[in-house]
Coordinates of C-alpha atoms (C1' of nucleotides) in Angstrom, one line a residue:
Chain U
X129 CA 100.3 61.8 15.0
X130 CA 101.6 60.6 17.9
X131 CA 102.6 56.8 18.0
X132 CA 99.2 55.8 20.2
X133 CA 97.4 57.7 17.3
X134 CA 99.0 56.1 14.6
X135 CA 99.0 52.5 16.5
X136 CA 94.8 52.9 16.6
X137 CA 94.7 53.9 13.0
X138 CA 96.7 50.9 11.6
X139 CA 94.6 48.5 14.0
X140 CA 91.4 50.4 12.5
X141 CA 92.9 49.5 9.2
X142 CA 93.6 45.8 9.7
X143 CA 90.0 45.8 10.9
X144 CA 88.8 47.3 7.9
X145 CA 89.5 44.6 5.6
X146 CA 87.8 42.0 7.5
X147 CA 84.5 44.3 7.0
X148 CA 84.9 45.9 3.6
X149 CA 82.9 43.6 1.3
X150 CA 81.0 43.9 -2.0
X151 CA 77.4 45.1 -0.9
X152 CA 79.0 46.6 2.0
X153 CA 79.1 50.6 2.1
X154 CA 82.1 51.7 3.2
X155 CA 80.5 53.9 5.8
X156 CA 79.0 50.9 7.2
X157 CA 82.4 48.6 7.4
X158 CA 83.8 51.4 9.3
X159 CA 81.3 51.9 11.6
X160 CA 81.3 47.7 12.1
X161 CA 85.4 48.0 12.7
X162 CA 85.1 50.7 15.4
X163 CA 82.3 49.2 17.1
X164 CA 83.6 46.0 17.2
X165 CA 86.9 47.4 18.5
X166 CA 85.4 49.1 21.3
X167 CA 83.0 45.9 22.1
X168 CA 85.7 43.8 22.6
X169 CA 87.6 46.0 25.1
X170 CA 90.7 46.8 22.4
X171 CA 89.5 50.4 22.5
X172 CA 88.9 51.5 25.8
X173 CA 86.5 54.1 27.3
X174 CA 88.3 57.7 27.1
X175 CA 90.5 56.8 24.3
X176 CA 91.2 59.4 21.6
X177 CA 90.6 58.5 18.3
X178 CA 92.7 60.2 15.2
X179 CA 91.0 63.4 13.5
X180 CA 89.2 63.1 10.5
X181 CA 92.0 64.5 8.4
X182 CA 94.6 62.0 9.8
X183 CA 92.1 59.2 9.0
X184 CA 91.3 60.2 5.8
X185 CA 95.3 60.6 5.0
X186 CA 95.4 56.7 5.7
X187 CA 92.2 55.5 5.2
X188 CA 91.1 54.8 1.5
X189 CA 88.1 56.6 2.6
X190 CA 86.7 60.3 2.4
X191 CA 86.1 63.1 5.1
X192 CA 82.8 62.9 4.2
X193 CA 82.4 58.8 4.6
X194 CA 84.6 59.1 7.5
X195 CA 82.0 61.5 9.3
X196 CA 79.1 59.6 8.3
X197 CA 80.4 56.4 10.0
X198 CA 81.4 58.6 13.0
X199 CA 78.0 60.4 13.2
X200 CA 76.2 56.8 12.9
X201 CA 78.8 55.9 16.3
X202 CA 77.7 59.0 18.0
X203 CA 74.2 58.2 17.6
X204 CA 74.5 55.0 19.0
X205 CA 76.3 56.5 21.5
X206 CA 79.5 54.5 21.1
X207 CA 81.5 57.5 20.8
X208 CA 81.6 61.1 21.5
X209 CA 83.2 63.8 19.6
X210 CA 83.3 67.7 20.4
X211 CA 84.3 70.6 18.2
X212 CA 87.4 71.9 18.8
X213 CA 88.7 68.8 20.7
X214 CA 88.3 65.9 19.4
X215 CA 86.5 62.0 19.1
X216 CA 86.7 59.8 21.8
X217 CA 85.7 56.2 23.0
X218 CA 82.3 57.1 24.9
X219 CA 82.9 55.8 28.6
X220 CA 80.4 54.4 31.4
X221 CA 82.1 56.6 34.3
X222 CA 80.0 54.0 36.8
X223 CA 78.9 50.6 37.0
X224 CA 75.6 51.3 35.5
X225 CA 76.6 49.3 32.4
X226 CA 77.1 46.4 34.2
X227 CA 74.0 46.4 35.7
X228 CA 71.9 43.8 34.3
X229 CA 69.0 44.8 31.8
X230 CA 66.0 42.7 33.5
X231 CA 65.3 42.6 37.1
X232 CA 66.3 46.1 38.2
X233 CA 64.6 46.2 41.6
X234 CA 65.1 49.7 43.2
X235 CA 67.5 49.7 46.4
X236 CA 66.5 51.6 49.7
X237 CA 68.4 54.5 48.8
X238 CA 66.0 55.0 45.4
X239 CA 69.3 55.9 43.9
X240 CA 70.6 52.2 42.9
X241 CA 69.9 48.5 42.1
X242 CA 69.9 45.8 44.5
X243 CA 72.5 43.3 43.3
X244 CA 71.7 40.3 41.2
X245 CA 73.4 36.9 42.0
X246 CA 72.7 34.6 39.2
X247 CA 72.7 30.6 39.5
X248 CA 72.9 28.4 36.3
X249 CA 70.6 25.7 37.0
X250 CA 70.6 24.1 32.9
X251 CA 71.6 24.4 29.9
X252 CA 70.2 22.3 27.2
X253 CA 68.9 22.2 23.5
X254 CA 65.2 23.0 22.8
X255 CA 63.5 20.8 20.4
X256 CA 59.9 21.5 20.9
X257 CA 58.5 25.1 19.5
X258 CA 57.2 27.4 21.6
X259 CA 57.0 31.3 21.6
X260 CA 60.7 31.6 21.1
X261 CA 60.5 30.1 17.7
X262 CA 58.6 32.6 16.2
X263 CA 61.2 35.3 17.2
X264 CA 64.5 33.6 16.8
X265 CA 63.7 31.8 13.9
X266 CA 66.9 29.8 14.0
X267 CA 67.8 26.0 13.4
X268 CA 68.8 25.2 16.8
X269 CA 67.5 27.1 20.3
X270 CA 69.5 27.2 23.3
X271 CA 67.7 27.3 26.5
X272 CA 69.8 28.5 29.9
X273 CA 67.9 28.2 33.1
X274 CA 68.8 30.4 36.1
X275 CA 68.1 31.2 39.8
X276 CA 68.6 34.8 40.1
X277 CA 68.8 35.9 44.0
X278 CA 67.8 39.8 44.2
X279 CA 69.8 41.1 47.5
X280 CA 69.1 38.8 49.6
X281 CA 65.5 39.0 49.5
X282 CA 63.9 36.9 47.3
X283 CA 64.9 34.8 44.0
X284 CA 63.8 35.2 40.3
X285 CA 63.8 32.3 38.2
X286 CA 64.7 32.9 34.3
X287 CA 64.7 31.1 31.1
X288 CA 66.9 32.2 28.2
X289 CA 66.7 31.2 24.8
X290 CA 69.1 32.4 21.8
X291 CA 70.4 30.9 18.8
X292 CA 73.5 29.3 19.9
X293 CA 75.3 29.8 16.4
X294 CA 74.8 33.5 16.3
X295 CA 75.5 33.9 20.3
X296 CA 78.5 31.7 20.6
X297 CA 79.5 32.4 23.8
X298 CA 76.4 31.1 25.6
X299 CA 77.0 27.5 23.8
X300 CA 80.8 28.0 24.6
X301 CA 81.6 29.1 27.6
X302 CA 81.9 26.7 30.4
X303 CA 78.9 27.1 33.1
X304 CA 81.5 28.4 35.5
X305 CA 82.6 31.0 33.5
X306 CA 79.0 31.8 32.3
X307 CA 77.5 32.3 35.5
X308 CA 79.7 35.5 36.1
X309 CA 78.8 37.2 33.1
X310 CA 76.8 39.8 32.2
X311 CA 74.6 38.4 29.5
X312 CA 74.2 42.4 27.9
X313 CA 77.7 42.5 27.7
X314 CA 78.4 39.0 26.4
X315 CA 75.9 39.8 23.5
X316 CA 77.3 43.3 22.8
X317 CA 80.6 41.4 22.1
X318 CA 79.0 38.9 20.0
X319 CA 77.1 41.5 18.0
X320 CA 79.1 44.9 18.6
X321 CA 75.3 46.1 19.0
X322 CA 73.3 47.3 22.0
X323 CA 70.0 46.0 22.9
X324 CA 68.1 48.5 21.0
X325 CA 64.4 47.5 21.6
X326 CA 62.5 45.2 23.4
X327 CA 58.8 44.2 23.9
X328 CA 57.4 43.0 27.2
X329 CA 54.7 41.1 28.4
X330 CA 53.4 41.2 31.7
X331 CA 50.9 38.7 33.5
X332 CA 50.1 37.8 36.9
X333 CA 49.9 33.5 36.5
X334 CA 50.4 31.1 39.1
X335 CA 53.8 29.5 39.0
X336 CA 54.7 25.8 38.1
X337 CA 55.9 23.4 41.2
X338 CA 59.4 23.3 39.9
X339 CA 59.7 26.6 39.7
X340 CA 58.4 27.1 43.0
X341 CA 61.0 24.8 44.5
X342 CA 63.8 26.4 42.3
X343 CA 63.2 29.9 43.8
X344 CA 61.8 28.7 47.5
X345 CA 58.4 29.6 47.6
X346 CA 55.6 27.7 48.6
X347 CA 53.8 25.6 45.7
X348 CA 51.3 27.4 43.9
X349 CA 52.4 30.7 44.6
X350 CA 50.7 33.1 42.3
X351 CA 53.7 36.0 41.1
X352 CA 54.7 38.0 38.0
X353 CA 55.2 36.6 34.7
X354 CA 57.7 38.9 32.4
X355 CA 58.2 37.6 28.9
X356 CA 60.7 39.6 26.4
X357 CA 61.5 39.4 22.9
X358 CA 65.1 41.6 22.9
X359 CA 66.3 42.5 19.4
X360 CA 69.5 44.5 18.4
X361 CA 69.8 47.2 16.0
X362 CA 66.8 48.1 14.5
X363 CA 64.8 45.2 14.7
X364 CA 67.2 42.1 14.5
X365 CA 66.0 39.3 17.5
X366 CA 68.4 38.3 19.8
X367 CA 67.1 36.7 22.7
X368 CA 63.8 35.6 24.3
X369 CA 63.6 35.5 27.9
X370 CA 60.6 34.6 30.3
X371 CA 61.3 35.8 34.2
X372 CA 58.8 34.6 37.0
X373 CA 58.9 37.2 39.6
X374 CA 57.4 36.2 43.0
X375 CA 55.5 38.4 45.3
X376 CA 57.9 41.0 46.5
X377 CA 57.7 44.6 48.0
X378 CA 60.4 46.3 45.5
X379 CA 59.8 48.7 42.7
X380 CA 61.2 46.9 39.4
X381 CA 62.8 49.1 36.6
X382 CA 61.5 48.1 33.3
X383 CA 64.7 49.1 30.9
X384 CA 63.8 50.8 27.8
X385 CA 66.8 49.3 26.4
X386 CA 70.5 48.5 26.4
X387 CA 71.8 52.0 26.4
X388 CA 69.9 52.9 29.4
X389 CA 72.2 55.1 31.7
X390 CA 70.8 53.9 35.3
X391 CA 68.7 56.0 37.2
X392 CA 70.6 59.3 37.5
X393 CA 69.9 60.5 34.1
X394 CA 66.2 59.4 34.8
Chain D
X291 CA 56.7 68.4 -11.7
X292 CA 53.2 68.1 -11.6
X293 CA 51.0 70.5 -10.1
X294 CA 50.7 68.2 -6.9
X295 CA 54.5 68.0 -6.5
X296 CA 54.6 72.0 -6.9
X297 CA 51.9 72.5 -4.4
X298 CA 53.8 70.1 -2.0
X299 CA 57.0 72.1 -2.6
X300 CA 55.6 75.8 -2.0
X301 CA 53.8 74.5 1.0
X302 CA 57.2 73.3 2.4
X303 CA 58.8 76.4 1.4
X304 CA 56.3 78.7 3.2
X305 CA 57.1 76.0 6.5
X306 CA 61.0 76.6 6.2
X307 CA 60.6 80.2 6.6
X308 CA 58.9 79.5 10.1
X309 CA 61.9 77.1 11.4
X310 CA 65.4 78.5 9.2
X311 CA 66.9 80.2 12.1
X312 CA 70.2 81.5 13.3
X313 CA 71.5 78.7 14.7
X314 CA 69.4 76.2 13.3
X315 CA 71.1 73.8 11.0
X316 CA 69.5 73.8 7.7
X317 CA 69.1 70.0 7.7
X318 CA 67.2 70.5 11.3
X319 CA 64.7 73.1 9.6
X320 CA 63.8 70.7 6.7
X321 CA 63.2 68.0 8.7
X322 CA 61.2 70.3 11.3
X323 CA 59.3 71.2 9.0
X324 CA 58.4 67.8 7.1
X325 CA 58.0 66.6 10.7
X326 CA 55.0 68.9 11.4
X327 CA 53.5 68.8 7.9
X328 CA 53.2 65.1 8.3
X329 CA 52.3 65.3 12.1
X330 CA 49.6 67.7 11.6
X331 CA 48.3 65.6 8.7
X332 CA 48.6 68.1 6.3
X333 CA 50.5 65.5 4.3
X334 CA 48.9 62.4 4.8
X335 CA 50.5 58.7 4.4
X336 CA 51.2 57.5 1.2
X337 CA 51.5 60.9 -0.4
X338 CA 54.5 61.3 -3.0
X339 CA 57.3 63.8 -2.0
X340 CA 59.0 65.7 -4.9
X341 CA 62.3 64.3 -5.6
X342 CA 65.8 65.4 -4.5
X343 CA 66.5 67.5 -7.5
X344 CA 63.3 68.9 -7.8
X345 CA 63.6 69.8 -4.1
X346 CA 67.1 71.2 -4.8
X347 CA 65.8 73.4 -7.6
X348 CA 63.4 74.8 -5.3
X349 CA 65.0 75.4 -2.1
X350 CA 67.8 77.2 -0.9
X351 CA 69.8 73.9 -0.1
X352 CA 72.0 71.6 -1.9
X353 CA 71.1 68.1 -2.6
X354 CA 73.6 66.6 0.4
X355 CA 71.9 68.7 2.9
X356 CA 68.2 67.7 1.6
X357 CA 69.2 63.9 1.5
X358 CA 70.7 64.5 5.3
X359 CA 67.4 65.8 6.4
X360 CA 65.5 63.0 4.8
X361 CA 67.6 60.3 5.9
X362 CA 66.8 61.5 9.7
X363 CA 63.6 61.3 9.1
X364 CA 63.6 57.6 7.7
X365 CA 65.1 57.1 11.2
X366 CA 62.7 58.4 12.8
X367 CA 60.1 56.4 10.8
X368 CA 58.3 59.6 9.4
X369 CA 59.1 58.6 5.7
X370 CA 60.2 55.9 3.5
X371 CA 62.2 56.0 0.7
X372 CA 62.7 53.6 -2.5
X373 CA 65.4 53.9 -4.6
X374 CA 64.1 54.2 -8.6
X375 CA 60.5 55.1 -6.9
X376 CA 60.7 57.9 -5.1
X377 CA 59.9 59.7 -1.2
X378 CA 56.5 59.1 0.5
X379 CA 55.0 60.1 3.6
X380 CA 55.3 56.5 6.1
X381 CA 52.0 55.4 6.5
X382 CA 50.0 53.2 9.2
X383 CA 48.2 50.7 7.3
X384 CA 46.4 49.3 9.9
X385 CA 44.8 51.0 13.3
X386 CA 47.9 50.1 15.5
X387 CA 48.9 53.9 15.1
X388 CA 45.5 54.8 17.1
X389 CA 46.2 52.1 19.6
X390 CA 47.2 53.2 23.2
X391 CA 50.5 53.3 24.5
X392 CA 50.0 51.9 27.8
X393 CA 47.1 49.6 28.5
X394 CA 47.8 47.5 25.4
X395 CA 46.2 44.0 26.9
X396 CA 46.3 41.2 24.8
X397 CA 42.9 39.9 23.4
X398 CA 42.1 36.5 22.9
X399 CA 43.1 36.2 19.4
X400 CA 46.6 36.9 20.5
X401 CA 47.2 39.3 17.5
X402 CA 45.0 42.5 19.0
X403 CA 44.4 44.2 21.8
X404 CA 41.2 44.9 24.0
X405 CA 39.7 48.0 23.8
X406 CA 40.0 50.6 26.1
X407 CA 37.1 53.2 26.9
X408 CA 38.3 56.1 28.6
X409 CA 36.8 58.2 31.0
X410 CA 38.3 61.5 32.3
X411 CA 37.5 61.9 36.2
X412 CA 39.1 65.0 36.7
X413 CA 41.6 67.7 35.4
X414 CA 43.7 70.2 37.5
X415 CA 46.3 72.0 38.1
X416 CA 49.0 70.2 41.1
X417 CA 51.0 72.6 43.3
X418 CA 52.9 69.9 45.8
X419 CA 55.5 68.6 44.3
X420 CA 56.0 64.8 43.5
X421 CA 57.7 62.4 41.2
X422 CA 56.8 64.3 38.4
X423 CA 58.4 67.3 39.4
X424 CA 62.3 66.3 38.9
X425 CA 61.1 64.7 35.6
X426 CA 59.1 67.4 34.1
X427 CA 60.6 70.1 35.5
X428 CA 58.1 72.6 34.8
X429 CA 56.6 76.3 36.5
X430 CA 52.9 74.6 36.6
X431 CA 51.8 71.2 36.2
X432 CA 48.5 69.6 34.5
X433 CA 47.3 66.4 36.0
X434 CA 44.4 64.4 34.1
X435 CA 43.0 61.7 36.2
X436 CA 41.0 58.8 33.6
X437 CA 39.4 55.6 34.5
X438 CA 40.3 53.1 31.5
X439 CA 37.6 50.3 30.8
X440 CA 39.9 47.5 29.3
X441 CA 36.7 45.6 27.3
X442 CA 34.3 45.2 29.4
X443 CA 36.7 43.1 31.6
X444 CA 38.1 45.6 34.0
X445 CA 39.1 49.1 34.6
X446 CA 42.6 50.9 34.9
X447 CA 43.1 54.0 37.0
X448 CA 45.7 56.9 35.5
X449 CA 47.3 59.9 36.6
X450 CA 48.8 62.0 34.1
X451 CA 51.2 64.8 34.3
X452 CA 52.4 67.1 32.0
X453 CA 53.3 70.7 31.1
X454 CA 50.4 72.7 30.5
X455 CA 52.3 75.3 28.2
X456 CA 54.4 72.7 26.3
X457 CA 51.4 70.2 25.6
X458 CA 48.4 73.0 25.4
X459 CA 45.8 70.5 24.2
X460 CA 45.5 68.9 27.3
X461 CA 44.6 72.4 29.0
X462 CA 42.7 74.0 26.2
X463 CA 40.5 71.2 24.7
X464 CA 37.2 70.8 26.7
X465 CA 37.2 67.7 28.7
X466 CA 33.9 66.2 25.8
X467 CA 36.8 66.2 23.6
X468 CA 40.0 65.1 25.2
X469 CA 38.1 62.2 26.2
X470 CA 37.8 60.8 22.8
X471 CA 41.2 61.7 21.8
X472 CA 44.7 59.6 21.7
X473 CA 47.1 61.2 23.9
X474 CA 49.6 59.9 22.5
X475 CA 48.6 61.6 18.7
X476 CA 48.0 64.8 20.6
X477 CA 51.5 65.0 21.9
X478 CA 52.7 64.4 18.6
X479 CA 50.8 67.0 16.7
X480 CA 52.3 69.3 19.6
X481 CA 55.5 68.1 19.6
X482 CA 56.0 66.6 15.9
X483 CA 57.9 63.9 17.7
X484 CA 57.3 60.3 18.7
X485 CA 57.7 59.1 22.0
X486 CA 61.3 57.9 21.8
X487 CA 61.9 56.8 25.2
X488 CA 60.1 55.5 28.2
X489 CA 61.2 54.2 32.2
X490 CA 58.4 52.3 33.5
X491 CA 58.2 51.5 37.2
X492 CA 56.1 48.5 38.3
X493 CA 55.6 47.4 41.9
X494 CA 52.7 45.6 43.7
X495 CA 50.8 48.0 46.2
X496 CA 47.7 48.6 48.0
X497 CA 45.5 51.0 46.4
X498 CA 44.0 54.1 48.1
X499 CA 40.1 53.8 48.6
X500 CA 39.1 56.3 46.3
X501 CA 40.7 54.6 43.8
X502 CA 39.2 51.4 44.5
X503 CA 36.0 52.9 44.0
X504 CA 36.8 54.6 40.9
X505 CA 37.4 51.0 39.2
X506 CA 35.1 48.8 41.1
X507 CA 37.1 47.0 43.2
X508 CA 36.8 46.0 46.8
X509 CA 38.5 48.3 49.0
X510 CA 41.8 47.3 50.0
X511 CA 42.4 45.9 46.7
X512 CA 46.2 44.7 45.9
X513 CA 47.3 45.4 42.4
X514 CA 50.3 46.3 40.2
X515 CA 51.1 50.1 39.9
X516 CA 53.1 51.2 36.9
X517 CA 54.8 54.5 36.9
X518 CA 55.8 56.1 33.8
X519 CA 58.3 58.7 32.5
X520 CA 57.9 59.2 28.7
X521 CA 60.4 61.4 26.8
X522 CA 60.3 62.5 23.1
X523 CA 63.4 62.9 20.9
X524 CA 67.2 61.7 22.6
X525 CA 65.7 62.4 26.0
X526 CA 63.2 65.6 26.1
X527 CA 60.5 64.7 28.8
X528 CA 56.9 65.3 28.3
X529 CA 54.7 63.3 30.9
X530 CA 54.4 61.5 33.8
X531 CA 51.9 58.6 34.4
X532 CA 50.9 56.6 37.1
X533 CA 48.8 53.5 36.1
X534 CA 46.8 51.4 39.0
X535 CA 46.4 47.8 37.3
X536 CA 44.1 45.7 39.3
X537 CA 44.3 42.0 39.0
X538 CA 43.4 40.2 35.9
X539 CA 44.0 37.1 33.4
X540 CA 45.5 39.0 30.7
X541 CA 48.8 39.7 29.3
X542 CA 50.1 43.3 29.5
X543 CA 52.4 44.5 26.4
X544 CA 54.7 46.8 27.9
X545 CA 55.7 49.2 24.8
X546 CA 59.2 50.1 24.0
X547 CA 58.4 53.5 22.7
X548 CA 55.8 55.6 20.7
X549 CA 57.0 54.0 17.1
X550 CA 55.7 50.3 18.1
X551 CA 53.9 48.6 15.0
X552 CA 51.5 46.5 17.4
X553 CA 51.8 42.8 17.5
X554 CA 52.3 41.5 13.8
X555 CA 56.3 42.5 13.3
X556 CA 56.8 41.5 17.3
Chain J
dG234 C1' 63.8 39.7 -21.9
dC235 C1' 66.2 44.1 -23.1
dC236 C1' 66.9 49.5 -23.1
dC237 C1' 65.9 53.9 -20.7
dA238 C1' 64.5 57.3 -18.3
dT239 C1' 63.7 58.2 -13.2
dT240 C1' 65.3 58.4 -8.3
dT241 C1' 67.8 57.1 -4.6
dG242 C1' 72.3 55.5 -2.6
dT243 C1' 77.4 56.3 -2.3
dG244 C1' 81.7 58.4 -2.5
dC245 C1' 84.3 62.1 -3.2
dG246 C1' 86.5 66.9 -2.5
dT247 C1' 86.2 71.2 -1.3
dA248 C1' 84.6 75.8 1.2
dT249 C1' 83.5 77.7 5.3
dG250 C1' 81.6 78.2 10.0
dT251 C1' 82.3 77.6 15.1
dA252 C1' 84.0 75.9 19.4
dT253 C1' 88.1 74.4 22.5
dG254 C1' 92.6 75.3 24.4
Chain Z
dG41 C1' 95.6 85.5 18.0
dC42 C1' 95.8 81.5 16.5
dA43 C1' 96.0 76.5 15.3
dT44 C1' 93.3 72.5 15.7
dA45 C1' 89.1 69.6 15.0
dC46 C1' 84.6 69.1 14.4
dA47 C1' 79.9 70.6 12.1
dT48 C1' 77.7 72.3 8.6
dA49 C1' 76.4 73.0 3.5
dC50 C1' 77.7 72.9 -1.5
dG51 C1' 78.2 70.2 -5.7
dC52 C1' 79.7 66.4 -8.6
dA53 C1' 80.0 61.6 -10.5
dC54 C1' 78.6 57.1 -10.4
dA55 C1' 76.2 52.9 -9.0
dA56 C1' 72.0 50.5 -8.0
dA57 C1' 67.2 49.5 -7.9
dT58 C1' 62.6 50.8 -10.0
dG59 C1' 59.1 50.8 -13.4
dG60 C1' 57.5 51.5 -18.3
dG61 C1' 58.0 50.8 -23.0

DNA sequence: GCCCATTTGTGCGTATGTATG
DNA sequence: GCATACATACGCACAAATGGG
């Protein structure tokens, strides 16, 4: 075991201590420890991890338990394993990881998306109940309003609802910083899980006057409204979002989940 | 082991012989055997399966291998396991299983979908290439054109493309029978896998005259066009579909995948 | 409430097969 | 050919939940 492998092993051992809890299976603790190490950027894509036997010698886990944790991570797309070669942190070779989840309007080439320039309009607590209440089921709800400029063609209005206690970054980051962040990546860092499911509700609606004004369309414009319920893992709600999409000539790629690899594999 | 359990075990043993092949892992063969038994209706929802030890005594498989196969089936939602109780074929207690994948327009109550009345307009082979070519990659492509009446409110036009060699039911069934079938269920029976991924592409377009005529809107109508690439399992393409949705007042629930449980759990 | 057989869930250790370099 | 490393398979022991007596 060379020095790098040893340091990775030591790093994981420290992390494991935070995740082994009575009631939590060992394979799950190891899965969480590795997932967080990758999600927070400590372990970069392409990094080679120690072998099964190395880890079995270092950690208080058997080979079978380690294999089960690693198999889960493979299923989630977090690591890649190659027989005879080794185990590696999965990489996003292109920039599709940084692509937005929603508002993916296909560009003229047909192989990429129009750039999205977000601007935060407001961030506030919401008191009154709404469709997000049933979804999130949290004592407090944070709402972030944004205007998303699509290329230089048109703008989409967005309301993003989340539990500030669970996704603390959305509450704590200054607005200037938050504007430049990819929401999907923030969620991954806070939860170490990818968006695993989304229910989307589409309808044609007349937009309220303030929204029309914010996105620069004439008052009374009728466009698409997309309501989104997003989950991580097998069904744990993370956010609720409302999108107001004005009439346009583009094709919108509706994402299946947060692990989409962009258009290349489609 | 009572008589029923014994007969289930014997049934699986027969099926296993069809699936154990050199190169196919045993756990995968067992997974496929059970998945098909459930998909073709031989094993009905709620049926209790033999215990791990019973199967280990009957089949040439170890407990660990059996557990791995059953765990996969749990992840896929095909079976349910309860510690101390047993293993059961997963059930669709409501009719949501029979709900369509697409064209799920929410009804006035907000808890269900408007009924969909499909009518087959045409079935033919397509020679010329199109967006479905890259997706399906099959020598022949079958196209089924339908008019889907949504409640008694409006109609949606649909073109469904698939590989007739893979989904033989769509080729072989007489049109009268095909019209009454749920396409999603036909696919599950032919592949023993649920729709596991969908890429959807939404745009606003002016419909061609024949389509306008078929769904009873005035020529030149502009509405939503939804192109769908569907996959089973982790990324095996199964069909390509084009939907032409005229302007309407309803909310369309865009499905995440074929295992959606309807609105109740959303 | 308690005990107990049943059944699944977790964890360990080992052996062997197969792809990689 | 050979060592390495992941993949599959087996078997065992014990924990935890369930359901009935």
